[in-house]
mmCIF file of C-alpha atoms and ligand atoms in Angstrom:
data_model
loop_
_atom_site.group_PDB
_atom_site.id
_atom_site.type_symbol
_atom_site.label_atom_id
_atom_site.label_comp_id
_atom_site.label_asym_id
_atom_site.label_seq_id
_atom_site.Cartn_x
_atom_site.Cartn_y
_atom_site.Cartn_z
ATOM 1 C CA UNK A 1 14.457 -15.516 -5.398
ATOM 2 C CA UNK A 2 13.255 -18.079 -2.784
ATOM 3 C CA UNK A 3 16.000 -20.456 -1.345
ATOM 4 C CA UNK A 4 16.128 -23.381 1.076
ATOM 5 C CA UNK A 5 19.425 -24.767 2.497
ATOM 6 C CA UNK A 6 19.546 -27.981 4.321
ATOM 7 C CA UNK A 7 16.379 -26.949 6.083
ATOM 8 C CA UNK A 8 15.018 -29.363 8.689
ATOM 9 C CA UNK A 9 11.976 -28.714 11.026
ATOM 10 C CA UNK A 10 10.838 -30.471 14.223
ATOM 11 C CA UNK A 11 7.729 -29.123 15.927
ATOM 12 C CA UNK A 12 8.281 -28.230 19.481
ATOM 13 C CA UNK A 13 6.498 -31.774 20.533
ATOM 14 C CA UNK A 14 8.932 -33.607 18.791
ATOM 15 C CA UNK A 15 7.095 -34.336 15.544
ATOM 16 C CA UNK A 16 9.267 -34.077 12.419
ATOM 17 C CA UNK A 17 7.921 -32.434 9.433
ATOM 18 C CA UNK A 18 10.704 -31.589 6.963
ATOM 19 C CA UNK A 19 14.337 -33.118 6.214
ATOM 20 C CA UNK A 20 17.347 -31.622 4.824
ATOM 21 C CA UNK A 21 15.027 -29.716 1.859
ATOM 22 C CA UNK A 22 17.334 -28.013 -0.540
ATOM 23 C CA UNK A 23 15.238 -26.157 -3.404
ATOM 24 C CA UNK A 24 15.740 -22.772 -5.501
ATOM 25 C CA UNK A 25 12.375 -21.254 -6.801
ATOM 26 C CA UNK A 26 13.395 -18.392 -9.345
ATOM 27 C CA UNK A 27 11.454 -15.306 -9.750
ATOM 28 C CA UNK A 28 8.390 -15.571 -12.005
ATOM 29 C CA UNK A 29 7.920 -19.451 -11.521
ATOM 30 C CA UNK A 30 4.550 -20.906 -10.718
ATOM 31 C CA UNK A 31 4.838 -23.995 -8.656
ATOM 32 C CA UNK A 32 2.673 -26.833 -7.499
ATOM 33 C CA UNK A 33 3.628 -28.360 -3.853
ATOM 34 C CA UNK A 34 2.042 -31.769 -3.941
ATOM 35 C CA UNK A 35 1.961 -34.923 -1.724
ATOM 36 C CA UNK A 36 -0.108 -36.732 0.710
ATOM 37 C CA UNK A 37 -1.565 -35.219 4.120
ATOM 38 C CA UNK A 38 0.840 -34.684 6.787
ATOM 39 C CA UNK A 39 3.738 -34.820 4.202
ATOM 40 C CA UNK A 40 4.968 -31.347 5.166
ATOM 41 C CA UNK A 41 3.415 -29.086 2.454
ATOM 42 C CA UNK A 42 2.110 -26.513 5.019
ATOM 43 C CA UNK A 43 5.284 -26.415 6.883
ATOM 44 C CA UNK A 44 7.142 -26.090 3.878
ATOM 45 C CA UNK A 45 5.203 -22.952 3.098
ATOM 46 C CA UNK A 46 5.413 -21.542 6.600
ATOM 47 C CA UNK A 47 8.513 -21.633 6.299
ATOM 48 C CA UNK A 48 8.715 -18.771 3.639
ATOM 49 C CA UNK A 49 6.968 -16.267 5.286
ATOM 50 C CA UNK A 50 8.499 -17.205 8.820
ATOM 51 C CA UNK A 51 4.969 -18.581 10.302
ATOM 52 C CA UNK A 52 7.473 -21.029 11.281
ATOM 53 C CA UNK A 53 11.301 -21.136 11.426
ATOM 54 C CA UNK A 54 13.807 -23.976 10.517
ATOM 55 C CA UNK A 55 15.320 -26.240 13.183
ATOM 56 C CA UNK A 56 18.254 -26.544 11.145
ATOM 57 C CA UNK A 57 19.355 -24.740 7.679
ATOM 58 C CA UNK A 58 18.483 -21.362 6.403
ATOM 59 C CA UNK A 59 15.424 -19.873 4.015
ATOM 60 C CA UNK A 60 16.669 -17.088 1.913
ATOM 61 C CA UNK A 61 14.130 -14.638 0.161
ATOM 62 C CA UNK A 62 16.089 -12.439 -2.553
ATOM 63 C CA UNK A 63 19.255 -12.975 -0.937
ATOM 64 C CA UNK A 64 18.499 -12.515 2.504
ATOM 65 C CA UNK A 65 18.395 -15.143 5.377
ATOM 66 C CA UNK A 66 14.907 -14.553 6.715
ATOM 67 C CA UNK A 67 16.271 -16.465 9.810
ATOM 68 C CA UNK A 68 18.089 -13.743 11.035
ATOM 69 C CA UNK A 69 15.284 -11.079 10.695
ATOM 70 C CA UNK A 70 14.591 -9.169 14.014
ATOM 71 C CA UNK A 71 11.058 -9.422 15.245
ATOM 72 C CA UNK A 72 10.340 -5.736 14.165
ATOM 73 C CA UNK A 73 11.706 -6.590 10.439
ATOM 74 C CA UNK A 74 9.031 -8.980 9.681
ATOM 75 C CA UNK A 75 6.128 -7.152 8.655
ATOM 76 C CA UNK A 76 8.588 -6.074 5.934
ATOM 77 C CA UNK A 77 8.938 -9.539 4.669
ATOM 78 C CA UNK A 78 5.162 -10.084 5.087
ATOM 79 C CA UNK A 79 4.679 -7.131 2.545
ATOM 80 C CA UNK A 80 6.672 -8.963 -0.203
ATOM 81 C CA UNK A 81 4.848 -12.047 0.214
ATOM 82 C CA UNK A 82 0.892 -12.508 -0.224
ATOM 83 C CA UNK A 83 -0.711 -15.511 1.367
ATOM 84 C CA UNK A 84 -3.943 -17.266 0.797
ATOM 85 C CA UNK A 85 -5.731 -19.853 2.426
ATOM 86 C CA UNK A 86 -8.047 -22.607 2.198
ATOM 87 C CA UNK A 87 -10.624 -20.750 4.488
ATOM 88 C CA UNK A 88 -10.106 -17.364 2.913
ATOM 89 C CA UNK A 89 -9.740 -15.700 6.723
ATOM 90 C CA UNK A 90 -11.522 -12.392 5.753
ATOM 91 C CA UNK A 91 -12.774 -10.163 8.175
ATOM 92 C CA UNK A 92 -16.453 -10.624 8.483
ATOM 93 C CA UNK A 93 -17.224 -7.212 9.461
ATOM 94 C CA UNK A 94 -15.747 -5.306 6.848
ATOM 95 C CA UNK A 95 -16.740 -4.782 3.488
ATOM 96 C CA UNK A 96 -14.722 -6.394 0.341
ATOM 97 C CA UNK A 97 -13.073 -2.805 -0.047
ATOM 98 C CA UNK A 98 -12.300 -2.775 3.482
ATOM 99 C CA UNK A 99 -10.633 -6.247 3.727
ATOM 100 C CA UNK A 100 -8.337 -5.314 0.919
ATOM 101 C CA UNK A 101 -7.448 -1.979 1.789
ATOM 102 C CA UNK A 102 -6.423 -2.938 5.451
ATOM 103 C CA UNK A 103 -2.900 -3.665 4.277
ATOM 104 C CA UNK A 104 -2.458 -0.473 2.872
ATOM 105 C CA UNK A 105 -4.106 1.470 5.837
ATOM 106 C CA UNK A 106 -1.528 -0.226 8.186
ATOM 107 C CA UNK A 107 1.085 1.113 6.615
ATOM 108 C CA UNK A 108 -0.547 4.547 6.042
ATOM 109 C CA UNK A 109 -0.942 5.029 2.379
ATOM 110 C CA UNK A 110 -2.856 8.202 1.495
ATOM 111 C CA UNK A 111 -6.843 7.762 0.736
ATOM 112 C CA UNK A 112 -6.760 8.533 -2.780
ATOM 113 C CA UNK A 113 -3.704 5.976 -3.473
ATOM 114 C CA UNK A 114 -5.385 3.254 -1.416
ATOM 115 C CA UNK A 115 -8.782 3.726 -3.376
ATOM 116 C CA UNK A 116 -7.052 3.531 -6.542
ATOM 117 C CA UNK A 117 -5.107 0.412 -5.895
ATOM 118 C CA UNK A 118 -7.834 -1.433 -4.118
ATOM 119 C CA UNK A 119 -10.286 -0.765 -7.061
ATOM 120 C CA UNK A 120 -7.299 -2.096 -9.433
ATOM 121 C CA UNK A 121 -6.832 -5.189 -7.750
ATOM 122 C CA UNK A 122 -10.475 -5.831 -7.504
ATOM 123 C CA UNK A 123 -10.556 -5.424 -11.154
ATOM 124 C CA UNK A 124 -8.019 -8.011 -11.345
ATOM 125 C CA UNK A 125 -10.058 -10.405 -9.478
ATOM 126 C CA UNK A 126 -13.459 -9.113 -11.214
ATOM 127 C CA UNK A 127 -15.216 -8.001 -8.002
ATOM 128 C CA UNK A 128 -15.219 -4.125 -8.635
ATOM 129 C CA UNK A 129 -19.124 -4.421 -8.546
ATOM 130 C CA UNK A 130 -19.142 -5.970 -5.277
ATOM 131 C CA UNK A 131 -16.586 -3.467 -3.185
ATOM 132 C CA UNK A 132 -19.505 -2.796 -0.716
ATOM 133 C CA UNK A 133 -20.469 -6.339 -0.040
ATOM 134 C CA UNK A 134 -19.844 -8.179 3.002
ATOM 135 C CA UNK A 135 -18.188 -11.283 2.789
ATOM 136 C CA UNK A 136 -21.027 -13.451 3.834
ATOM 137 C CA UNK A 137 -22.776 -11.951 1.108
ATOM 138 C CA UNK A 138 -20.662 -13.453 -1.490
ATOM 139 C CA UNK A 139 -20.164 -16.945 -2.919
ATOM 140 C CA UNK A 140 -17.354 -19.212 -1.556
ATOM 141 C CA UNK A 141 -15.231 -18.288 -5.163
ATOM 142 C CA UNK A 142 -15.923 -14.655 -4.720
ATOM 143 C CA UNK A 143 -14.821 -14.526 -1.387
ATOM 144 C CA UNK A 144 -11.470 -16.428 -2.468
ATOM 145 C CA UNK A 145 -11.170 -13.735 -4.804
ATOM 146 C CA UNK A 146 -11.145 -11.319 -2.180
ATOM 147 C CA UNK A 147 -8.594 -13.090 -0.471
ATOM 148 C CA UNK A 148 -6.442 -12.993 -3.573
ATOM 149 C CA UNK A 149 -6.939 -9.159 -3.711
ATOM 150 C CA UNK A 150 -6.055 -8.807 -0.414
ATOM 151 C CA UNK A 151 -2.877 -10.960 -0.920
ATOM 152 C CA UNK A 152 -1.792 -8.830 -4.162
ATOM 153 C CA UNK A 153 -2.522 -5.328 -3.160
ATOM 154 C CA UNK A 154 0.832 -4.610 -1.646
ATOM 155 C CA UNK A 155 2.275 -5.891 -5.158
ATOM 156 C CA UNK A 156 4.168 -8.832 -3.342
ATOM 157 C CA UNK A 157 7.160 -10.612 -5.225
ATOM 158 C CA UNK A 158 5.297 -13.996 -4.485
ATOM 159 C CA UNK A 159 1.961 -15.243 -3.736
ATOM 160 C CA UNK A 160 2.047 -18.571 -1.519
ATOM 161 C CA UNK A 161 -1.587 -20.463 -1.579
ATOM 162 C CA UNK A 162 -2.353 -23.198 0.685
ATOM 163 C CA UNK A 163 -4.977 -25.408 -0.883
ATOM 164 C CA UNK A 164 -6.859 -22.248 -2.310
ATOM 165 C CA UNK A 165 -9.139 -24.221 -4.018
ATOM 166 C CA UNK A 166 -9.889 -26.701 -1.313
ATOM 167 C CA UNK A 167 -13.126 -25.334 -0.208
ATOM 168 C CA UNK A 168 -14.551 -24.750 -3.546
ATOM 169 C CA UNK A 169 -16.634 -26.803 -6.103
ATOM 170 C CA UNK A 170 -14.754 -27.837 -9.447
ATOM 171 C CA UNK A 171 -16.236 -25.372 -11.526
ATOM 172 C CA UNK A 172 -15.002 -22.501 -9.061
ATOM 173 C CA UNK A 173 -11.886 -24.026 -8.626
ATOM 174 C CA UNK A 174 -10.956 -23.283 -12.339
ATOM 175 C CA UNK A 175 -11.916 -19.787 -12.151
ATOM 176 C CA UNK A 176 -9.519 -19.260 -9.183
ATOM 177 C CA UNK A 177 -6.501 -20.697 -11.441
ATOM 178 C CA UNK A 178 -7.420 -18.455 -14.164
ATOM 179 C CA UNK A 179 -6.777 -15.601 -11.732
ATOM 180 C CA UNK A 180 -3.735 -16.906 -10.114
ATOM 181 C CA UNK A 181 -2.268 -17.642 -13.530
ATOM 182 C CA UNK A 182 -2.969 -14.016 -14.673
ATOM 183 C CA UNK A 183 -1.129 -12.813 -11.647
ATOM 184 C CA UNK A 184 1.853 -14.934 -12.575
ATOM 185 C CA UNK A 185 1.806 -13.751 -16.194
ATOM 186 C CA UNK A 186 2.089 -10.250 -14.656
ATOM 187 C CA UNK A 187 5.410 -11.301 -13.033
ATOM 188 C CA UNK A 188 4.459 -12.332 -9.430
ATOM 189 C CA UNK A 189 5.975 -15.799 -8.396
ATOM 190 C CA UNK A 190 3.234 -18.283 -7.044
ATOM 191 C CA UNK A 191 3.413 -21.496 -4.906
ATOM 192 C CA UNK A 192 0.553 -23.358 -4.329
ATOM 193 C CA UNK A 193 0.058 -26.455 -2.148
ATOM 194 C CA UNK A 194 -2.747 -28.583 -3.503
ATOM 195 C CA UNK A 195 -4.423 -31.929 -3.420
ATOM 196 C CA UNK A 196 -6.345 -31.031 -6.774
ATOM 197 C CA UNK A 197 -5.255 -33.546 -9.068
ATOM 198 C CA UNK A 198 -6.949 -32.491 -12.007
ATOM 199 C CA UNK A 199 -5.720 -28.965 -11.717
ATOM 200 C CA UNK A 200 -2.172 -29.981 -11.390
ATOM 201 C CA UNK A 201 -2.521 -32.543 -14.496
ATOM 202 C CA UNK A 202 -4.122 -30.175 -16.499
ATOM 203 C CA UNK A 203 -2.480 -26.866 -15.877
ATOM 204 C CA UNK A 204 0.952 -28.104 -16.150
ATOM 205 C CA UNK A 205 3.651 -26.384 -14.214
ATOM 206 C CA UNK A 206 6.852 -27.003 -12.088
ATOM 207 C CA UNK A 207 5.842 -29.648 -9.384
ATOM 208 C CA UNK A 208 7.720 -30.513 -6.345
ATOM 209 C CA UNK A 209 6.594 -33.558 -4.476
ATOM 210 C CA UNK A 210 6.838 -34.033 -0.836
ATOM 211 C CA UNK A 211 6.779 -37.247 1.103
ATOM 212 C CA UNK A 212 7.263 -37.550 4.847
ATOM 213 C CA UNK A 213 9.028 -34.352 5.059
ATOM 214 C CA UNK A 214 11.615 -34.514 2.035
ATOM 215 C CA UNK A 215 11.322 -33.854 -1.620
ATOM 216 C CA UNK A 216 11.090 -36.800 -3.643
ATOM 217 C CA UNK A 217 10.297 -35.373 -7.072
ATOM 218 C CA UNK A 218 10.864 -32.159 -8.397
ATOM 219 C CA UNK A 219 9.495 -31.554 -12.314
ATOM 220 C CA UNK A 220 9.128 -28.933 -14.694
ATOM 221 C CA UNK A 221 6.021 -29.598 -16.050
ATOM 222 C CA UNK A 222 5.060 -32.699 -14.041
ATOM 223 C CA UNK A 223 2.147 -34.415 -12.752
ATOM 224 C CA UNK A 224 0.207 -34.761 -9.710
ATOM 225 C CA UNK A 225 1.346 -38.582 -9.315
ATOM 226 C CA UNK A 226 -0.517 -39.577 -6.384
ATOM 227 C CA UNK A 227 -3.943 -41.700 -5.998
ATOM 228 C CA UNK A 228 -6.271 -39.951 -3.779
HETATM 229 P P1 LIG B 1 0.870 -31.375 5.121
HETATM 230 O O1 LIG B 1 0.685 -29.673 4.832
HETATM 231 O O2 LIG B 1 1.351 -31.896 3.858
HETATM 232 O O3 LIG B 1 -0.599 -31.830 5.393
HETATM 233 P P2 LIG B 1 1.922 -30.303 7.619
HETATM 234 O O4 LIG B 1 3.150 -29.663 7.025
HETATM 235 O O5 LIG B 1 0.658 -29.777 8.119
HETATM 236 O O6 LIG B 1 1.477 -31.428 6.288
HETATM 237 O O7 LIG B 1 2.400 -31.293 8.604
HETATM 238 C C1 LIG B 1 3.465 -32.173 8.542
HETATM 239 C C2 LIG B 1 3.706 -32.954 9.909
HETATM 240 O O8 LIG B 1 4.009 -31.955 10.990
HETATM 241 C C3 LIG B 1 2.591 -33.774 10.444
HETATM 242 O O9 LIG B 1 3.093 -34.925 10.930
HETATM 243 C C4 LIG B 1 1.775 -32.730 11.270
HETATM 244 O O10 LIG B 1 1.045 -33.507 12.016
HETATM 245 C C5 LIG B 1 2.981 -32.325 11.960
HETATM 246 N N1 LIG B 1 2.420 -30.714 12.370
HETATM 247 C C6 LIG B 1 1.966 -29.592 11.490
HETATM 248 N N2 LIG B 1 2.002 -28.694 12.282
HETATM 249 C C7 LIG B 1 2.491 -28.783 13.589
HETATM 250 C C8 LIG B 1 2.313 -28.259 14.981
HETATM 251 N N3 LIG B 1 1.836 -26.911 14.925
HETATM 252 N N4 LIG B 1 2.891 -28.869 15.945
HETATM 253 C C9 LIG B 1 3.303 -30.220 15.775
HETATM 254 N N5 LIG B 1 3.009 -30.826 14.806
HETATM 255 C C10 LIG B 1 2.720 -30.199 13.528
HETATM 256 P P1 LIG B 2 -21.879 -20.491 -5.603
HETATM 257 O O1 LIG B 2 -22.177 -21.393 -6.771
HETATM 258 O O2 LIG B 2 -20.233 -20.412 -5.751
HETATM 259 O O3 LIG B 2 -22.232 -21.205 -4.315
HETATM 260 P P2 LIG B 2 -23.931 -18.725 -5.053
HETATM 261 O O4 LIG B 2 -24.833 -19.536 -5.751
HETATM 262 O O5 LIG B 2 -23.668 -19.019 -3.717
HETATM 263 O O6 LIG B 2 -22.374 -19.227 -5.856
HETATM 264 O O7 LIG B 2 -23.854 -17.379 -5.773
HETATM 265 C C1 LIG B 2 -24.206 -16.961 -6.853
HETATM 266 C C2 LIG B 2 -24.490 -15.443 -6.899
HETATM 267 O O8 LIG B 2 -24.973 -14.791 -6.015
HETATM 268 C C3 LIG B 2 -23.011 -14.801 -6.651
HETATM 269 O O9 LIG B 2 -22.443 -13.660 -7.498
HETATM 270 C C4 LIG B 2 -22.994 -14.217 -5.269
HETATM 271 O O10 LIG B 2 -22.392 -12.952 -5.223
HETATM 272 C C5 LIG B 2 -24.649 -13.870 -5.068
HETATM 273 N N1 LIG B 2 -24.843 -14.337 -3.624
HETATM 274 C C6 LIG B 2 -24.678 -15.365 -3.021
HETATM 275 N N2 LIG B 2 -25.209 -15.460 -1.643
HETATM 276 C C7 LIG B 2 -25.443 -14.014 -1.612
HETATM 277 C C8 LIG B 2 -26.208 -13.398 -0.289
HETATM 278 N N3 LIG B 2 -26.434 -13.724 0.633
HETATM 279 N N4 LIG B 2 -26.431 -11.941 -0.830
HETATM 280 C C9 LIG B 2 -26.129 -11.428 -2.023
HETATM 281 N N5 LIG B 2 -25.536 -12.027 -3.037
HETATM 282 C C10 LIG B 2 -25.495 -13.349 -3.140
#
């Protein structure tokens, strides 16, 4: 499903971020990416949705080398990958419904299809009753749930989450994890970069640890393994 072969990344300013990464992530897995700040976690994640390109090696999504995609094919790749950020990145002037509907409007789905699908995903994140609210009328946890709904509305194969609980209080963070686990049980692969030690140590999943741009540990049902 996701495969990196000998992937290295050095940024344009000469900063090395990843070295010779080899990894395979199968369909349906739930994987934590852990490691100290600056280790390369975000860079690793950005390779998968082609926000950044490797300076060496290849990234394959469902067998196709995404480095070889033409510019106009990239939107199709992004539709297969839902992305969730620490700071939500919602459009502030659009309602919850409109924020989630946006990705479907872009591909010109019929209105009734859009309405049904948006309400379906708002149900998954328990926000049907807030469809008409604006983002700043919601708590942080609710805003993150909107961003999860937006990430899954196209029914992607993979959801990538970069520190999704980083701006949330502990209790709200656990609610977000319940929802991500639910989405994973429905068959979506999940990749989550996190600093949240108690989540990683409690909800046991595969753990890929990155340090100085290299994978230093890859364990099924691993632990966080770092002091903060
Ligand atoms: P993490 O997510 O683990 O904190 P990053 O992937 O963000 O790590 O960063 C890895 C390294 O690459 C760091 O040294 C960081 O400063 C550097 N880096 C990240 N993004 C850029 C960029 N756009 N340009 C130059 N260097 C970058
Ligand atoms: P949190 O504990 O995550 O900070 P809040 O205390 O901000 O949550 O919010 C609790 C409830 O009040 C949530 O259901 C949220 O939707 C609602 N709420 C918070 N701020 C507003 C607002 N400005 N307008 C309407 N509802 C709000």
